[in-house]
mmCIF file of C-alpha atoms and ligand atoms in Angstrom:
data_model
loop_
_atom_site.group_PDB
_atom_site.id
_atom_site.type_symbol
_atom_site.label_atom_id
_atom_site.label_comp_id
_atom_site.label_asym_id
_atom_site.label_seq_id
_atom_site.Cartn_x
_atom_site.Cartn_y
_atom_site.Cartn_z
ATOM 1 C CA MET A 19 98.149 108.111 90.724
ATOM 2 C CA THR A 20 97.662 110.779 93.295
ATOM 3 C CA LYS A 21 99.965 113.140 91.459
ATOM 4 C CA LYS A 22 97.590 114.016 88.615
ATOM 5 C CA GLU A 23 95.238 116.865 89.223
ATOM 6 C CA ARG A 24 91.666 117.709 88.486
ATOM 7 C CA PRO A 25 89.682 120.807 87.347
ATOM 8 C CA ASP A 26 89.618 122.105 90.907
ATOM 9 C CA ASN A 27 93.155 121.030 91.504
ATOM 10 C CA ARG A 28 92.453 118.112 93.788
ATOM 11 C CA LYS A 29 94.436 114.930 93.750
ATOM 12 C CA LEU A 30 92.622 111.955 92.396
ATOM 13 C CA ASP A 31 92.031 110.468 95.796
ATOM 14 C CA GLU A 32 91.192 113.788 97.567
ATOM 15 C CA ILE A 33 87.769 114.698 99.021
ATOM 16 C CA ARG A 34 86.452 118.231 98.384
ATOM 17 C CA PRO A 35 86.731 120.565 101.409
ATOM 18 C CA MET A 36 84.301 119.342 103.940
ATOM 19 C CA LYS A 37 82.262 121.355 106.644
ATOM 20 C CA MET A 38 80.206 119.471 109.269
ATOM 21 C CA LYS A 39 78.179 120.876 112.053
ATOM 22 C CA ALA A 40 75.861 119.036 114.359
ATOM 23 C CA GLY A 41 72.751 120.836 116.055
ATOM 24 C CA VAL A 42 71.833 123.498 113.362
ATOM 25 C CA ILE A 43 68.027 123.319 113.661
ATOM 26 C CA LYS A 44 66.689 124.357 117.072
ATOM 27 C CA ARG A 45 63.307 122.825 116.818
ATOM 28 C CA ALA A 46 64.500 119.315 115.626
ATOM 29 C CA ASP A 47 65.453 116.520 118.087
ATOM 30 C CA GLY A 48 68.713 116.351 116.151
ATOM 31 C CA SER A 49 70.112 118.015 113.060
ATOM 32 C CA ALA A 50 73.353 118.613 110.989
ATOM 33 C CA GLN A 51 74.693 120.528 108.158
ATOM 34 C CA VAL A 52 77.267 118.904 105.775
ATOM 35 C CA GLU A 53 79.150 120.304 102.789
ATOM 36 C CA PHE A 54 81.333 118.822 100.351
ATOM 37 C CA GLY A 55 82.613 121.619 98.198
ATOM 38 C CA LEU A 56 79.527 123.156 96.572
ATOM 39 C CA THR A 57 77.273 120.287 97.739
ATOM 40 C CA LYS A 58 75.332 121.456 100.829
ATOM 41 C CA VAL A 59 72.829 119.369 102.722
ATOM 42 C CA VAL A 60 70.765 119.903 106.029
ATOM 43 C CA ALA A 61 69.333 117.069 107.866
ATOM 44 C CA ALA A 62 66.811 117.157 110.707
ATOM 45 C CA VAL A 63 65.671 114.157 112.770
ATOM 46 C CA TYR A 64 62.495 113.693 114.933
ATOM 47 C CA GLY A 65 61.714 110.759 117.208
ATOM 48 C CA PRO A 66 61.493 108.160 118.185
ATOM 49 C CA ARG A 67 57.862 109.467 118.427
ATOM 50 C CA GLN A 68 54.271 108.324 118.020
ATOM 51 C CA ILE A 69 53.733 107.251 114.427
ATOM 52 C CA HIS A 70 51.053 108.825 112.118
ATOM 53 C CA PRO A 71 49.214 107.429 110.254
ATOM 54 C CA ARG A 72 48.820 104.687 112.830
ATOM 55 C CA HIS A 73 48.484 101.973 110.175
ATOM 56 C CA GLN A 74 52.220 102.386 109.586
ATOM 57 C CA GLU A 75 52.994 101.204 113.253
ATOM 58 C CA ASP A 76 55.115 98.072 113.723
ATOM 59 C CA ALA A 77 54.791 96.352 116.967
ATOM 60 C CA THR A 78 58.211 94.871 116.754
ATOM 61 C CA LYS A 79 60.245 97.985 115.854
ATOM 62 C CA SER A 80 60.578 101.625 115.144
ATOM 63 C CA VAL A 81 59.897 102.824 111.550
ATOM 64 C CA LEU A 82 62.703 104.813 109.957
ATOM 65 C CA ARG A 83 61.158 107.282 107.566
ATOM 66 C CA CYS A 84 63.547 109.241 105.375
ATOM 67 C CA ARG A 85 62.687 112.113 103.104
ATOM 68 C CA TYR A 86 65.192 113.492 100.498
ATOM 69 C CA ASN A 87 64.359 116.715 98.815
ATOM 70 C CA MET A 88 66.275 118.826 96.409
ATOM 71 C CA LEU A 89 65.372 122.535 96.874
ATOM 72 C CA PRO A 90 64.369 124.396 93.600
ATOM 73 C CA PHE A 91 67.373 126.669 93.674
ATOM 74 C CA SER A 92 69.897 123.878 94.531
ATOM 75 C CA VAL A 93 70.736 123.142 90.930
ATOM 76 C CA SER A 94 71.459 125.319 87.829
ATOM 77 C CA ASP A 95 68.149 124.586 85.957
ATOM 78 C CA ARG A 96 65.643 125.552 88.729
ATOM 79 C CA LYS A 97 64.091 122.326 89.913
ATOM 80 C CA ARG A 98 60.378 121.809 90.087
ATOM 81 C CA GLN A 99 59.105 121.842 93.796
ATOM 82 C CA GLY A 100 58.456 118.619 95.449
ATOM 83 C CA TYR A 101 59.153 114.935 95.280
ATOM 84 C CA ASP A 102 59.737 112.795 92.020
ATOM 85 C CA ARG A 103 60.874 109.394 91.099
ATOM 86 C CA ARG A 104 64.486 110.281 91.817
ATOM 87 C CA SER A 105 63.850 111.589 95.348
ATOM 88 C CA THR A 106 61.656 108.460 96.206
ATOM 89 C CA GLU A 107 64.341 106.203 95.080
ATOM 90 C CA LEU A 108 67.123 108.145 96.971
ATOM 91 C CA ALA A 109 64.845 108.107 100.161
ATOM 92 C CA LYS A 110 64.635 104.289 99.861
ATOM 93 C CA VAL A 111 68.440 103.609 99.402
ATOM 94 C CA ILE A 112 69.151 106.073 102.114
ATOM 95 C CA THR A 113 66.741 104.452 104.538
ATOM 96 C CA GLU A 114 68.455 101.104 103.819
ATOM 97 C CA ALA A 115 71.878 102.629 104.143
ATOM 98 C CA LEU A 116 71.027 103.971 107.736
ATOM 99 C CA GLU A 117 68.928 101.155 109.100
ATOM 100 C CA PRO A 118 71.814 98.696 109.973
ATOM 101 C CA ALA A 119 73.345 101.372 112.321
ATOM 102 C CA LEU A 120 70.072 101.638 114.403
ATOM 103 C CA PHE A 121 68.469 99.641 117.260
ATOM 104 C CA LEU A 122 65.033 100.041 115.718
ATOM 105 C CA GLU A 123 63.700 96.923 117.721
ATOM 106 C CA GLU A 124 64.251 98.928 120.894
ATOM 107 C CA PHE A 125 61.557 101.426 120.064
ATOM 108 C CA PRO A 126 58.485 99.471 118.854
ATOM 109 C CA LYS A 127 55.399 101.327 117.674
ATOM 110 C CA THR A 128 57.245 104.497 116.992
ATOM 111 C CA ALA A 129 58.708 106.335 113.961
ATOM 112 C CA ILE A 130 62.074 108.015 113.590
ATOM 113 C CA ASP A 131 61.771 110.734 110.731
ATOM 114 C CA VAL A 132 64.784 112.052 108.902
ATOM 115 C CA ASP A 133 64.321 114.988 106.617
ATOM 116 C CA MET A 134 67.166 115.794 104.224
ATOM 117 C CA GLU A 135 67.109 119.100 102.143
ATOM 118 C CA ILE A 136 69.683 119.532 99.440
ATOM 119 C CA VAL A 137 70.392 123.284 99.573
ATOM 120 C CA GLN A 138 73.005 123.213 96.821
ATOM 121 C CA ALA A 139 73.968 120.342 94.571
ATOM 122 C CA ASP A 140 77.157 119.611 92.730
ATOM 123 C CA ALA A 141 77.002 115.795 92.681
ATOM 124 C CA GLY A 142 77.383 113.547 95.641
ATOM 125 C CA THR A 143 74.181 114.666 97.258
ATOM 126 C CA ARG A 144 73.054 111.202 98.485
ATOM 127 C CA ALA A 145 76.490 110.646 100.159
ATOM 128 C CA ALA A 146 76.309 114.242 101.758
ATOM 129 C CA ALA A 147 72.673 113.497 102.825
ATOM 130 C CA ILE A 148 73.760 110.147 104.450
ATOM 131 C CA ASN A 149 76.497 111.791 106.347
ATOM 132 C CA ALA A 150 74.409 114.594 107.667
ATOM 133 C CA ALA A 151 71.500 112.270 108.459
ATOM 134 C CA SER A 152 73.848 110.018 110.438
ATOM 135 C CA LEU A 153 75.157 113.029 112.411
ATOM 136 C CA ALA A 154 71.696 114.298 112.995
ATOM 137 C CA ILE A 155 70.529 110.884 114.398
ATOM 138 C CA ALA A 156 73.631 110.897 116.746
ATOM 139 C CA ASP A 157 72.805 114.585 117.716
ATOM 140 C CA ALA A 158 69.302 113.500 118.534
ATOM 141 C CA GLY A 159 70.682 110.999 121.020
ATOM 142 C CA ILE A 160 69.369 107.958 119.272
ATOM 143 C CA PRO A 161 71.505 104.922 120.040
ATOM 144 C CA MET A 162 73.618 103.772 117.079
ATOM 145 C CA ARG A 163 75.990 100.842 116.394
ATOM 146 C CA ASP A 164 78.303 103.217 114.543
ATOM 147 C CA LEU A 165 77.947 106.304 112.294
ATOM 148 C CA VAL A 166 77.106 105.832 108.753
ATOM 149 C CA THR A 167 79.639 107.269 106.464
ATOM 150 C CA SER A 168 79.283 107.926 102.664
ATOM 151 C CA VAL A 169 81.131 109.144 99.670
ATOM 152 C CA ALA A 170 81.099 108.343 95.867
ATOM 153 C CA ALA A 171 84.108 107.228 93.837
ATOM 154 C CA GLY A 172 84.271 106.393 90.170
ATOM 155 C CA ARG A 173 85.842 107.278 86.928
ATOM 156 C CA ALA A 174 86.039 110.356 84.627
ATOM 157 C CA ASN A 175 88.349 111.192 81.839
ATOM 158 C CA LYS A 176 90.049 107.601 82.114
ATOM 159 C CA GLU A 177 91.038 108.294 85.675
ATOM 160 C CA LEU A 178 89.739 106.711 88.897
ATOM 161 C CA LEU A 179 88.527 109.439 91.171
ATOM 162 C CA LEU A 180 87.177 110.038 94.730
ATOM 163 C CA ASP A 181 84.264 112.343 95.353
ATOM 164 C CA MET A 182 83.481 113.644 91.829
ATOM 165 C CA THR A 183 81.962 117.008 90.966
ATOM 166 C CA LYS A 184 79.008 117.458 88.592
ATOM 167 C CA GLU A 185 81.573 118.555 85.860
ATOM 168 C CA GLU A 186 83.374 115.285 86.315
ATOM 169 C CA GLU A 187 80.266 113.255 86.556
ATOM 170 C CA ASP A 188 79.344 114.593 83.146
ATOM 171 C CA ALA A 189 82.389 113.157 81.329
ATOM 172 C CA GLU A 190 81.617 110.778 78.558
ATOM 173 C CA ASP A 191 83.314 107.746 80.265
ATOM 174 C CA ALA A 192 81.965 108.620 83.773
ATOM 175 C CA VAL A 193 81.273 105.918 86.230
ATOM 176 C CA ASP A 194 79.636 106.803 89.468
ATOM 177 C CA VAL A 195 79.791 104.414 92.587
ATOM 178 C CA PRO A 196 78.049 105.847 95.705
ATOM 179 C CA MET A 197 79.016 103.878 98.799
ATOM 180 C CA ALA A 198 78.186 103.958 102.478
ATOM 181 C CA MET A 199 79.650 102.063 105.222
ATOM 182 C CA MET A 200 79.902 101.698 109.067
ATOM 183 C CA PRO A 201 83.652 102.209 109.410
ATOM 184 C CA ARG A 202 84.187 100.386 112.709
ATOM 185 C CA THR A 203 83.169 97.024 111.362
ATOM 186 C CA GLY A 204 83.710 97.916 107.572
ATOM 187 C CA LYS A 205 80.091 96.844 106.885
ATOM 188 C CA ILE A 206 78.920 98.305 103.591
ATOM 189 C CA THR A 207 75.302 99.595 103.687
ATOM 190 C CA LEU A 208 75.047 101.221 100.251
ATOM 191 C CA LEU A 209 76.685 100.320 97.040
ATOM 192 C CA GLN A 210 75.393 101.539 93.730
ATOM 193 C CA MET A 211 76.941 101.793 90.213
ATOM 194 C CA ASP A 212 76.132 103.929 87.231
ATOM 195 C CA GLY A 213 78.250 103.159 84.274
ATOM 196 C CA ILE A 214 80.220 100.268 82.988
ATOM 197 C CA VAL A 215 83.674 99.393 84.406
ATOM 198 C CA THR A 216 85.864 96.276 84.653
ATOM 199 C CA PRO A 217 85.918 94.033 87.803
ATOM 200 C CA GLN A 218 89.514 95.150 88.550
ATOM 201 C CA ASP A 219 88.590 98.848 88.480
ATOM 202 C CA THR A 220 85.512 98.141 90.390
ATOM 203 C CA GLU A 221 87.694 96.845 93.235
ATOM 204 C CA LYS A 222 89.986 99.900 92.878
ATOM 205 C CA ILE A 223 86.976 102.263 92.948
ATOM 206 C CA ILE A 224 85.544 100.564 96.153
ATOM 207 C CA CYS A 225 88.993 100.840 97.755
ATOM 208 C CA LEU A 226 89.036 104.625 96.991
ATOM 209 C CA ALA A 227 85.600 104.952 98.540
ATOM 210 C CA GLU A 228 86.584 102.982 101.661
ATOM 211 C CA VAL A 229 89.699 105.141 102.315
ATOM 212 C CA GLY A 230 87.418 108.348 101.673
ATOM 213 C CA CYS A 231 84.879 107.032 104.219
ATOM 214 C CA LYS A 232 87.376 106.636 106.908
ATOM 215 C CA LYS A 233 88.458 110.258 106.400
ATOM 216 C CA ILE A 234 84.770 111.409 106.491
ATOM 217 C CA TYR A 235 84.350 109.392 109.748
ATOM 218 C CA GLU A 236 86.982 111.352 111.449
ATOM 219 C CA ALA A 237 85.294 114.661 110.360
ATOM 220 C CA GLN A 238 81.925 113.402 111.651
ATOM 221 C CA LYS A 239 83.396 112.424 114.975
ATOM 222 C CA LYS A 240 84.991 115.882 115.240
ATOM 223 C CA ALA A 241 81.602 117.680 114.494
ATOM 224 C CA LEU A 242 80.169 115.717 117.435
ATOM 225 C CA LEU A 243 82.983 116.505 119.737
ATOM 226 C CA GLU A 244 82.785 120.098 118.758
ATOM 227 C CA LYS A 245 79.162 120.127 120.091
ATOM 228 C CA TYR A 246 79.459 117.630 122.961
ATOM 229 C CA GLY A 247 83.091 117.982 124.076
ATOM 230 C CA SER A 248 85.436 114.994 124.696
HETATM 231 N N1 LIG B 329 71.059 116.993 89.304
HETATM 232 C C1 LIG B 329 70.446 118.053 88.739
HETATM 233 N N2 LIG B 329 69.096 118.158 88.658
HETATM 234 C C2 LIG B 329 68.369 117.002 89.086
HETATM 235 C C3 LIG B 329 69.022 115.938 89.742
HETATM 236 C C4 LIG B 329 70.484 115.956 89.722
HETATM 237 O O1 LIG B 329 71.149 119.078 88.374
HETATM 238 O O2 LIG B 329 67.180 117.049 89.097
HETATM 239 C C5 LIG B 329 72.598 117.110 89.317
HETATM 240 C C6 LIG B 329 73.067 117.473 90.846
HETATM 241 O O3 LIG B 329 74.251 118.241 90.847
HETATM 242 C C7 LIG B 329 73.388 116.104 91.445
HETATM 243 C C8 LIG B 329 73.976 115.327 90.240
HETATM 244 O O4 LIG B 329 73.127 115.873 89.056
HETATM 245 O O5 LIG B 329 74.121 116.191 92.559
HETATM 246 C C9 LIG B 329 74.250 113.948 90.286
HETATM 247 O O6 LIG B 329 72.877 113.378 90.540
HETATM 248 P P1 LIG B 329 72.754 111.912 90.910
HETATM 249 O O7 LIG B 329 71.350 111.396 90.636
HETATM 250 O O8 LIG B 329 73.803 111.092 90.344
HETATM 251 O O9 LIG B 329 72.862 111.852 92.556
HETATM 252 P P2 LIG B 329 73.997 112.256 93.560
HETATM 253 O O10 LIG B 329 75.314 112.197 92.832
HETATM 254 O O11 LIG B 329 73.686 113.732 93.909
HETATM 255 O O12 LIG B 329 73.792 111.442 94.776
#
């Protein structure tokens, strides 16, 4: 299965070339830039800090607030400025993907703010955003149970694939399964599916994503080591 090749000459189970760097925004408490091929995202983290508006305060835990935004020039049809239904949904699922890795109860009455800006999009932006956010949270020195690692797998042109490009996602039979996990325990914190697929292929797609997450985990740890040494 790994022998067949794709429009960009990747193997079916190969991730696009990855670039990861922690600490790219001077004024944030933590930050990171992550690239998967042409998909490029910057994440910045602030906190734990006093929460405004105060009515959002929770006496039992910190409130994790994620923002996902696609910049107007990130896609081929210039995108309208600002938030829409898609970015609101993505902020919600990304928050839920990151929360299990954090010790929010250790910082009551505060907020942890995570801003994710999609600089360039070629599919897989939610996964890239989760990887960048997780690195940025670690860069901010916020305690974590594990890094959260994410990739999408799926199907295009009758093949099961890892880390699809937009061209592949546009195939008639495309199935897109974004997944996030904490690799140390194998806990899955995000699993979505767009498209119709058999239970057998669903299992294979999840396995592909799991193997992909483990490779991404190594790249995330390398990015942290590059900044903080061994
Ligand atoms: N996309 C776009 N315009 C939009 C939203 C999405 O061109 O307003 C493209 C973009 O390349 C994105 C891809 O469609 O990465 C797939 O979007 P999806 O909602 O599946 O999320 P993603 O795969 O980026 O997590």
